[in-house]
Amino acid sequence: MSWRWALARRVAKLAATDGGGGAQAQRLLPTSSAAAGTGLLGRLHMPLASQIRSKVVGCRGAALVSSRWLHDAQYQVRQDGASRAQEQQDPFELVADELSLLANRLRSMVAAEVPKLASAAEYFFKVGAEGKRFRPTVLLLMASALKFPLSESTEGGVLSILADKLRTRQQNIAEITEMIHVASLLHDDVLDDADTRRGVSSLNLIMGNKLSVLAGDFLLSRACVALAALGNTEVVSLMATAVEHLVTGETMQISTSREQRRSMEYYLQKTYYKTASLISNSCKAVAILAGHTAEVSMLAYEYGRNLGLAFQLIDDVLDFTGTSASLGKGSLSDIRHGIITAPMLYAIEEFPQLQEVVDRGFDNPANIEIALDYLRKSRGIERTKELAREHADRAVKAIESLPDSDDEDVLTSRRALIDITERVITRTK
Amino acid sequence: MLPGRILLAGLRRSASAASSVAQSPKNMCYWDRVIWSSRYFHSASDNTFSEGGSKAKELPDPFALIKDEVSEVTDRLRSMVVAEIPELTSAAGYFFRAGAEGKRTCPTVLLLMASAISTDMSDPIVGLENKPRARHVRVAEITEMIHISSLIHDDVLDNADTRRGMDSLNFTVGKKLAVLAGDFLLFRAFSAAVALDNTEVVSLLATAVNNLVTGELMQLTITPAQRCSMDYYLQKTYYKTAALISNSCKAVAVLSGQTTEVQALAYQYGRHLGIAYQLIDDILDFTGTSASLGKASFSDINQGIVTAPILFAMEEFPQLREIVEQGFDDPSSNVDVVCIESVPFSFFLVLKYLQKSQGIERTRLLAAEHAKLAAVAIDDLPPSEDPVVLSSRQALKDLTQKFLRRTK
């Protein structure tokens, strides 16, 4: 239960470092304007850390607690006179407005240039299929989390304009990342019998093979143009590497040999390439655009990498368990496609006989049942969850190692990033 | 044919630069024969080469020099596409294998262009030790990778079984891996472009890539009205064929630090050359190796692609327009189309009208027009005394004529 203590520790630290036992109220609004704002509602007295510890039932609990006292804060005297809406401390909400902006921009760009691809545009920042919004949210939060402090006196001045420009460029990274991601989905779907991807009808089926290949090409070429426009060779290099990794990962998946299928190392490498590389390289790109040092950029990279890996590992578990806690209620699409994931690999370590079952292939549904049986008996699911937890913890550590900052936006965003790692681990679909 | 080959073989042996690529006349693709024949034209009168001199004829043949560089381009490309997974490496490198390289028009044009606009008098003999030259060679490599990447995807889109006289990549490794290999090549090219550390060059190449896709999209999403429009066709042709070579030519000029005027001229040369090339391609799709109709592949018309000859014919015969609109909307839906040996009757009608019309001739004229404009662009380049520059420019102009005269 280390994460709860980490969260509580963090909250307590904030309470302690601020003189007088109070803490700045957190800015809960989307930080679409780059200039650092003043405190939201003045100083509040935060519940003692011990109270939080006893009340904490999950990160949602912490959110409830904070929203409860913020609700009380409505009646506090407002410092700067600005009135702002109350929002729950949902990390996705923090950047929701900004995200809609980007989504609309991308959708209208696609719709304007190639109307026939308008259905492809639906894939961008798709809400609902929960997996899809993580990426851009993480990137925008990372951009906020890495902001250099601006002093109050420069508000509206040159530095603030530069900060806006930087924000736009970082938004472009989010857009580019999304374009690359959707393009890879489209190309991965080619000739797969993937008729649904995360509950959304595969574009391939709707548009036909040709158009989906072309749509992917279109997106990749627009990403190239956008990358070139950023004019930063290191960033372009990073994103090009990410694309290469995506391609390599997919190739690894379709051309896995028997020996490789047994190897946890191979599997983790493939997982890194397919899932984590894009987000980790984009996080690093965001840091580089902001002009951070190599160390800080690496921390951003580490966050992305560990988050991505944790995400995929939980994904693998959910493919077996689905929304119920019990095994076999998931879609089982991995195993049906002959893709051996972490839980199964762990199970094979415990039960070598399972290897034979796996080698027989899973065209026969009876074989799937046998494999699931072994999996049930083994600690495969648990060990996978533990590994995911480990990666989530490393991601949190990366955020905590970032250079200190007093800026509220920065702190809120960092908290949100930590919150996200939690959600990744505890999600049920 | 045989005596000619012996003569050419003799000339090749006496040429200064020995080609390391083994080429038997049988395997020689069209472009290499062009190179041989033009080497013949250039150095026919004398077998001895003199240093310096003011006449282009007396210097080492630029095609020979270029040919070696072009071969090295292909060799290096093989090493540039090495991936972590062997399957990906072999798929990506499929068209760089010995014997599979094709015409290599792109690198040839680019390297000649680099020489043609060069203002560096201190280094008359081009070589890879020369750093600026190395960067031009990089552009040639990048362009070739982008070109191959687009070919690979085109074959997937068209479901083509063959390419360059051998099995297409998608036929060999499947559609999915072919698509992935194309993506891989594209971004390898992009990484290499970024390594040149010139944002304008990267921008130009990104634009070219974008144009390639736009051209394909224009083809796929074409409406009946657009199908009959010459403007639409020429725009699509520019995107699909000329955009890459024109932007790369400009990139070469940018890398050389040339003025905007020279950059524009390089761009114009590439643009007109590309369009001329495609127009002749369209003719050959009907005429094939002989001057008369009927001995060719007809692949364009079979895929419902309306090209310049048909468009010109449609201007003369409005009835043809109706047939085209009817027949090509959706071949599979024309259930009551009369077929002769599984070929729709409309196909024969189209050919008949084409034969009656001036379609082929007018297309040829248009191609000649573009070839002339390309040559004019070369002539407008700033004057130079350097013999290598002059012979490269001459070679570029000869290229335009070669394209016009090709028969396959």
Coordinates of N, CA, C and O in Angstrom, one line a residue, chain A residues 113-114 116-117 180 183 187-192 209-211 213-215 217-225 227-229 231-234 236-237 239-241 243-248 250-252 254-256 266 269 273, chain B residues 82-88 149 153-154 156-159 174-177 179-184 186-188 190-191 194-199 202-207 209-214 216-218 220-222 303:
Chain A
E113 N -8.8 18.9 -45.2 CA -7.9 18.5 -46.3 C -8.4 17.3 -47.1 O -8.3 17.2 -48.3
V114 N -8.9 16.4 -46.3 CA -9.4 15.2 -47.0 C -10.7 14.7 -46.4 O -10.7 14.0 -45.4
K116 N -12.9 12.7 -47.0 CA -13.2 11.3 -46.8 C -12.5 10.6 -45.6 O -12.9 9.6 -45.2
L117 N -11.6 11.3 -45.1 CA -10.9 10.8 -43.9 C -11.6 11.3 -42.6 O -11.0 11.1 -41.5
I180 N 0.7 10.2 -34.8 CA 1.5 9.0 -35.0 C 0.8 7.8 -34.4 O 0.8 6.7 -35.0
A183 N -2.0 6.8 -36.7 CA -1.5 6.2 -37.9 C -1.0 4.8 -37.6 O -1.3 3.9 -38.4
H187 N -2.4 1.4 -39.4 CA -1.5 0.4 -40.2 C -1.4 -0.9 -39.5 O -1.3 -2.0 -40.1
D188 N -1.6 -0.9 -38.2 CA -1.6 -2.2 -37.5 C -2.8 -3.0 -37.8 O -2.8 -4.2 -37.8
D189 N -3.9 -2.3 -38.1 CA -5.2 -2.9 -38.4 C -5.2 -3.6 -39.7 O -6.1 -4.3 -40.1
V190 N -4.2 -3.2 -40.6 CA -4.3 -3.7 -41.9 C -4.2 -5.2 -41.9 O -3.3 -5.8 -41.4
L191 N -5.2 -5.9 -42.4 CA -5.2 -7.3 -42.5 C -5.2 -8.0 -41.2 O -4.9 -9.2 -41.1
D192 N -5.4 -7.3 -40.1 CA -5.6 -8.0 -38.9 C -7.1 -8.3 -38.8 O -7.9 -7.6 -39.4
N209 N -9.3 -1.5 -46.6 CA -7.9 -1.6 -46.5 C -7.2 -0.4 -47.0 O -6.3 0.2 -46.4
K210 N -7.5 -0.1 -48.3 CA -6.8 0.9 -49.0 C -6.8 2.3 -48.3 O -5.8 2.9 -48.0
L211 N -8.0 2.7 -48.0 CA -8.1 4.0 -47.4 C -7.5 4.1 -46.0 O -7.0 5.1 -45.6
V213 N -4.8 2.4 -45.1 CA -3.3 2.5 -45.3 C -3.0 4.0 -45.6 O -2.1 4.6 -45.1
L214 N -3.8 4.5 -46.6 CA -3.6 5.9 -47.0 C -3.8 6.9 -45.9 O -3.0 7.9 -45.7
A215 N -4.8 6.6 -45.1 CA -5.1 7.5 -44.0 C -3.9 7.5 -43.0 O -3.5 8.6 -42.6
D217 N -0.8 6.9 -43.8 CA 0.3 7.6 -44.5 C 0.0 9.1 -44.4 O 1.0 9.9 -44.2
F218 N -1.2 9.5 -44.6 CA -1.5 10.9 -44.6 C -1.1 11.5 -43.2 O -0.5 12.5 -43.1
L219 N -1.5 10.8 -42.2 CA -1.2 11.2 -40.8 C 0.3 11.3 -40.6 O 0.8 12.2 -40.0
L220 N 1.0 10.3 -41.0 CA 2.4 10.2 -40.8 C 3.1 11.4 -41.5 O 4.0 12.0 -41.0
S221 N 2.6 11.7 -42.8 CA 3.2 12.8 -43.5 C 2.9 14.1 -42.9 O 3.8 15.0 -42.8
R222 N 1.7 14.3 -42.3 CA 1.4 15.5 -41.7 C 2.2 15.7 -40.4 O 2.7 16.7 -40.0
A223 N 2.4 14.5 -39.7 CA 3.3 14.6 -38.6 C 4.7 15.0 -39.0 O 5.4 15.8 -38.2
C224 N 5.2 14.5 -40.1 CA 6.5 14.9 -40.6 C 6.6 16.4 -40.8 O 7.5 17.1 -40.4
V225 N 5.5 17.0 -41.5 CA 5.5 18.4 -41.7 C 5.5 19.2 -40.4 O 6.2 20.1 -40.2
L227 N 6.5 18.2 -37.5 CA 7.8 18.0 -36.8 C 8.9 18.9 -37.4 O 9.6 19.6 -36.7
A228 N 8.9 19.0 -38.8 CA 9.8 19.9 -39.4 C 9.6 21.3 -39.0 O 10.6 22.1 -38.8
A229 N 8.3 21.7 -38.9 CA 8.0 23.1 -38.5 C 8.5 23.4 -37.1 O 8.8 24.6 -36.8
G231 N 11.4 22.8 -35.9 CA 12.7 23.2 -36.1 C 13.7 22.8 -35.0 O 14.7 23.5 -34.8
N232 N 13.4 21.7 -34.4 CA 14.3 21.2 -33.3 C 14.8 19.8 -33.7 O 14.0 18.9 -33.6
T233 N 16.1 19.7 -34.0 CA 16.5 18.4 -34.6 C 16.4 17.3 -33.5 O 16.1 16.2 -33.9
E234 N 16.7 17.6 -32.3 CA 16.7 16.6 -31.3 C 15.2 16.0 -31.1 O 15.0 14.8 -31.0
V236 N 12.8 16.1 -33.3 CA 12.5 15.3 -34.5 C 13.1 13.9 -34.4 O 12.5 12.9 -34.7
S237 N 14.4 13.9 -34.0 CA 15.0 12.6 -33.8 C 14.3 11.7 -32.9 O 14.1 10.5 -33.1
M239 N 11.1 11.7 -32.0 CA 9.8 11.2 -32.6 C 10.1 10.2 -33.7 O 9.3 9.2 -33.8
A240 N 11.1 10.4 -34.5 CA 11.4 9.4 -35.5 C 11.8 8.1 -34.9 O 11.4 7.0 -35.4
T241 N 12.5 8.2 -33.8 CA 12.9 6.9 -33.1 C 11.6 6.2 -32.6 O 11.5 5.0 -32.7
V243 N 8.6 6.3 -33.9 CA 7.9 5.7 -35.0 C 8.6 4.4 -35.3 O 8.0 3.3 -35.5
E244 N 10.0 4.4 -35.4 CA 10.7 3.2 -35.7 C 10.4 2.1 -34.7 O 10.2 1.0 -35.0
H245 N 10.3 2.5 -33.4 CA 10.0 1.5 -32.4 C 8.7 0.9 -32.5 O 8.5 -0.3 -32.4
L246 N 7.7 1.8 -32.9 CA 6.4 1.3 -33.1 C 6.4 0.2 -34.2 O 5.8 -0.9 -34.1
V247 N 7.0 0.5 -35.3 CA 7.1 -0.4 -36.4 C 7.8 -1.7 -36.0 O 7.4 -2.8 -36.3
T248 N 8.9 -1.5 -35.3 CA 9.7 -2.7 -34.8 C 8.9 -3.5 -33.9 O 8.8 -4.7 -34.0
E250 N 5.6 -3.8 -33.7 CA 4.6 -4.5 -34.4 C 5.2 -5.7 -35.2 O 4.6 -6.8 -35.3
T251 N 6.3 -5.4 -35.8 CA 7.0 -6.5 -36.6 C 7.4 -7.7 -35.6 O 7.2 -8.8 -36.0
M252 N 7.8 -7.3 -34.5 CA 8.2 -8.3 -33.5 C 6.9 -9.2 -33.2 O 7.0 -10.4 -33.0
I254 N 4.3 -9.8 -35.1 CA 3.8 -10.7 -36.1 C 4.9 -11.7 -36.6 O 4.6 -12.7 -37.3
S255 N 6.1 -11.5 -36.1 CA 7.1 -12.5 -36.6 C 7.8 -13.2 -35.4 O 9.0 -13.5 -35.5
T256 N 7.1 -13.3 -34.4 CA 7.7 -13.9 -33.2 C 8.0 -15.4 -33.4 O 7.1 -16.1 -33.9
Y266 N 12.0 -10.7 -24.1 CA 11.5 -10.3 -25.5 C 10.2 -9.6 -25.4 O 9.9 -8.6 -26.0
Q269 N 10.5 -6.1 -24.1 CA 11.1 -5.3 -25.1 C 10.0 -4.9 -26.1 O 9.9 -3.7 -26.5
Y273 N 8.5 -1.2 -27.0 CA 8.4 -0.6 -28.4 C 7.0 -0.2 -28.8 O 6.7 0.8 -29.3
Chain B
V82 N 19.1 -1.1 -41.9 CA 19.2 -2.2 -41.0 C 18.4 -1.9 -39.7 O 18.5 -0.9 -39.1
A83 N 17.5 -2.9 -39.4 CA 16.6 -2.7 -38.3 C 17.0 -3.8 -37.2 O 17.8 -4.6 -37.5
E84 N 16.3 -3.7 -36.1 CA 16.6 -4.7 -35.1 C 16.1 -6.1 -35.4 O 16.6 -7.1 -35.0
I85 N 15.0 -6.1 -36.2 CA 14.4 -7.4 -36.5 C 14.8 -7.7 -37.9 O 14.6 -6.9 -38.9
P86 N 15.3 -8.9 -38.1 CA 15.8 -9.3 -39.5 C 14.7 -9.2 -40.5 O 15.0 -8.8 -41.7
E87 N 13.5 -9.6 -40.1 CA 12.4 -9.5 -41.1 C 12.2 -8.1 -41.6 O 11.9 -7.9 -42.8
L88 N 12.3 -7.2 -40.7 CA 12.1 -5.8 -41.1 C 13.2 -5.3 -42.0 O 13.0 -4.6 -43.0
S149 N 9.8 3.9 -50.4 CA 8.8 3.7 -49.4 C 7.4 4.0 -50.1 O 6.4 3.3 -49.9
H153 N 4.2 1.2 -50.7 CA 2.9 1.5 -50.3 C 1.9 1.5 -51.5 O 0.8 1.0 -51.4
D154 N 2.4 2.0 -52.6 CA 1.6 2.0 -53.8 C 1.2 0.6 -54.2 O 0.1 0.3 -54.6
V156 N 1.0 -2.0 -52.3 CA 0.0 -2.5 -51.4 C -1.4 -2.0 -51.8 O -2.4 -2.7 -51.8
L157 N -1.4 -0.7 -52.1 CA -2.7 -0.1 -52.4 C -3.3 -0.7 -53.7 O -4.5 -0.8 -53.8
D158 N -2.4 -0.9 -54.7 CA -2.9 -1.4 -55.9 C -2.9 -2.9 -56.0 O -3.3 -3.5 -57.0
N159 N -2.5 -3.6 -54.9 CA -2.5 -5.0 -54.9 C -1.6 -5.6 -56.0 O -2.0 -6.6 -56.6
G174 N 3.7 -10.2 -47.6 CA 2.4 -9.9 -47.1 C 2.2 -8.4 -46.9 O 3.1 -7.6 -46.8
K175 N 0.9 -8.0 -47.0 CA 0.6 -6.6 -47.0 C 1.1 -5.9 -45.7 O 1.6 -4.8 -45.8
K176 N 0.8 -6.5 -44.6 CA 1.1 -5.8 -43.3 C 2.6 -5.5 -43.2 O 2.9 -4.3 -42.9
L177 N 3.4 -6.5 -43.4 CA 4.8 -6.2 -43.3 C 5.3 -5.2 -44.3 O 6.2 -4.4 -44.0
V179 N 3.5 -2.7 -45.5 CA 3.1 -1.4 -45.0 C 4.1 -0.9 -43.9 O 4.5 0.2 -43.9
L180 N 4.4 -1.8 -43.0 CA 5.3 -1.4 -41.9 C 6.7 -1.1 -42.4 O 7.3 -0.1 -42.0
A181 N 7.2 -1.9 -43.4 CA 8.5 -1.6 -44.0 C 8.5 -0.2 -44.6 O 9.5 0.5 -44.5
G182 N 7.4 0.1 -45.3 CA 7.3 1.5 -45.9 C 7.4 2.6 -44.9 O 8.1 3.6 -45.0
D183 N 6.7 2.4 -43.8 CA 6.7 3.4 -42.7 C 8.2 3.5 -42.1 O 8.7 4.6 -41.9
F184 N 8.8 2.3 -42.0 CA 10.1 2.3 -41.4 C 11.1 3.1 -42.3 O 11.9 3.9 -41.8
L186 N 10.4 5.4 -44.5 CA 10.1 6.8 -44.5 C 10.7 7.5 -43.3 O 11.3 8.6 -43.4
F187 N 10.6 6.9 -42.1 CA 11.1 7.6 -41.0 C 12.6 7.5 -40.8 O 13.3 8.3 -40.2
R188 N 13.2 6.4 -41.4 CA 14.7 6.4 -41.5 C 15.1 7.5 -42.3 O 16.1 8.2 -42.0
F190 N 13.6 10.2 -42.8 CA 13.4 11.5 -42.1 C 14.5 11.7 -41.1 O 15.0 12.9 -41.0
S191 N 14.9 10.7 -40.4 CA 16.0 10.8 -39.4 C 17.2 11.3 -40.1 O 17.9 12.1 -39.6
V194 N 17.1 14.9 -40.9 CA 17.3 15.7 -39.8 C 18.7 15.8 -39.4 O 19.2 16.9 -39.0
A195 N 19.5 14.7 -39.7 CA 20.9 14.7 -39.4 C 21.7 15.7 -40.3 O 22.8 16.1 -39.9
L196 N 21.1 16.2 -41.4 CA 21.7 17.2 -42.2 C 21.7 18.5 -41.6 O 22.4 19.4 -42.0
D197 N 20.9 18.7 -40.5 CA 20.9 19.9 -39.7 C 20.6 21.1 -40.5 O 21.2 22.2 -40.3
N198 N 19.6 21.0 -41.4 CA 19.2 22.2 -42.2 C 17.7 22.1 -42.2 O 17.1 21.3 -42.9
T199 N 17.0 23.0 -41.5 CA 15.6 22.9 -41.3 C 14.8 23.1 -42.6 O 13.8 22.5 -42.8
V202 N 14.8 19.8 -44.4 CA 13.9 18.9 -43.8 C 12.4 19.3 -44.2 O 11.6 18.4 -44.5
S203 N 12.2 20.5 -44.2 CA 10.9 21.0 -44.6 C 10.5 20.6 -46.0 O 9.4 20.2 -46.3
L204 N 11.5 20.8 -46.9 CA 11.2 20.5 -48.3 C 10.9 19.0 -48.5 O 10.0 18.6 -49.2
L205 N 11.7 18.2 -47.8 CA 11.4 16.7 -47.9 C 10.1 16.3 -47.3 O 9.4 15.5 -47.8
A206 N 9.8 17.0 -46.1 CA 8.5 16.7 -45.5 C 7.4 17.1 -46.4 O 6.3 16.4 -46.6
T207 N 7.5 18.2 -47.1 CA 6.5 18.7 -48.1 C 6.4 17.6 -49.2 O 5.3 17.3 -49.6
V209 N 7.0 14.4 -49.1 CA 6.3 13.3 -48.6 C 4.8 13.5 -48.5 O 3.9 12.7 -48.9
N210 N 4.4 14.7 -48.0 CA 3.0 15.1 -47.9 C 2.4 15.1 -49.3 O 1.3 14.6 -49.4
N211 N 3.1 15.6 -50.3 CA 2.6 15.7 -51.6 C 2.3 14.3 -52.2 O 1.3 14.1 -52.9
L212 N 3.3 13.4 -51.9 CA 3.1 12.0 -52.4 C 1.8 11.4 -51.9 O 1.0 10.9 -52.7
V213 N 1.5 11.6 -50.6 CA 0.3 11.1 -50.1 C -0.9 11.8 -50.6 O -1.9 11.2 -51.0
T214 N -0.8 13.1 -50.8 CA -1.9 13.9 -51.3 C -2.2 13.4 -52.7 O -3.4 13.2 -53.1
E216 N -1.8 10.4 -54.0 CA -2.5 9.1 -53.9 C -3.9 9.3 -53.5 O -4.8 8.7 -54.0
L217 N -4.1 10.2 -52.5 CA -5.4 10.5 -52.0 C -6.3 11.0 -53.1 O -7.5 10.7 -53.2
M218 N -5.7 12.0 -53.9 CA -6.5 12.5 -55.0 C -6.9 11.5 -55.9 O -8.0 11.5 -56.5
L220 N -7.5 8.3 -55.1 CA -8.4 7.4 -54.5 C -9.8 8.0 -54.3 O -10.8 7.3 -54.4
T221 N -9.8 9.3 -54.1 CA -11.1 9.9 -53.8 C -11.6 10.7 -55.0 O -12.4 11.6 -54.8
I222 N -11.2 10.3 -56.1 CA -11.6 11.1 -57.3 C -13.1 11.0 -57.6 O -13.7 9.9 -57.5
Q303 N -7.3 0.0 -64.1 CA -7.6 0.4 -62.8 C -8.5 1.6 -62.7 O -8.8 2.1 -61.7

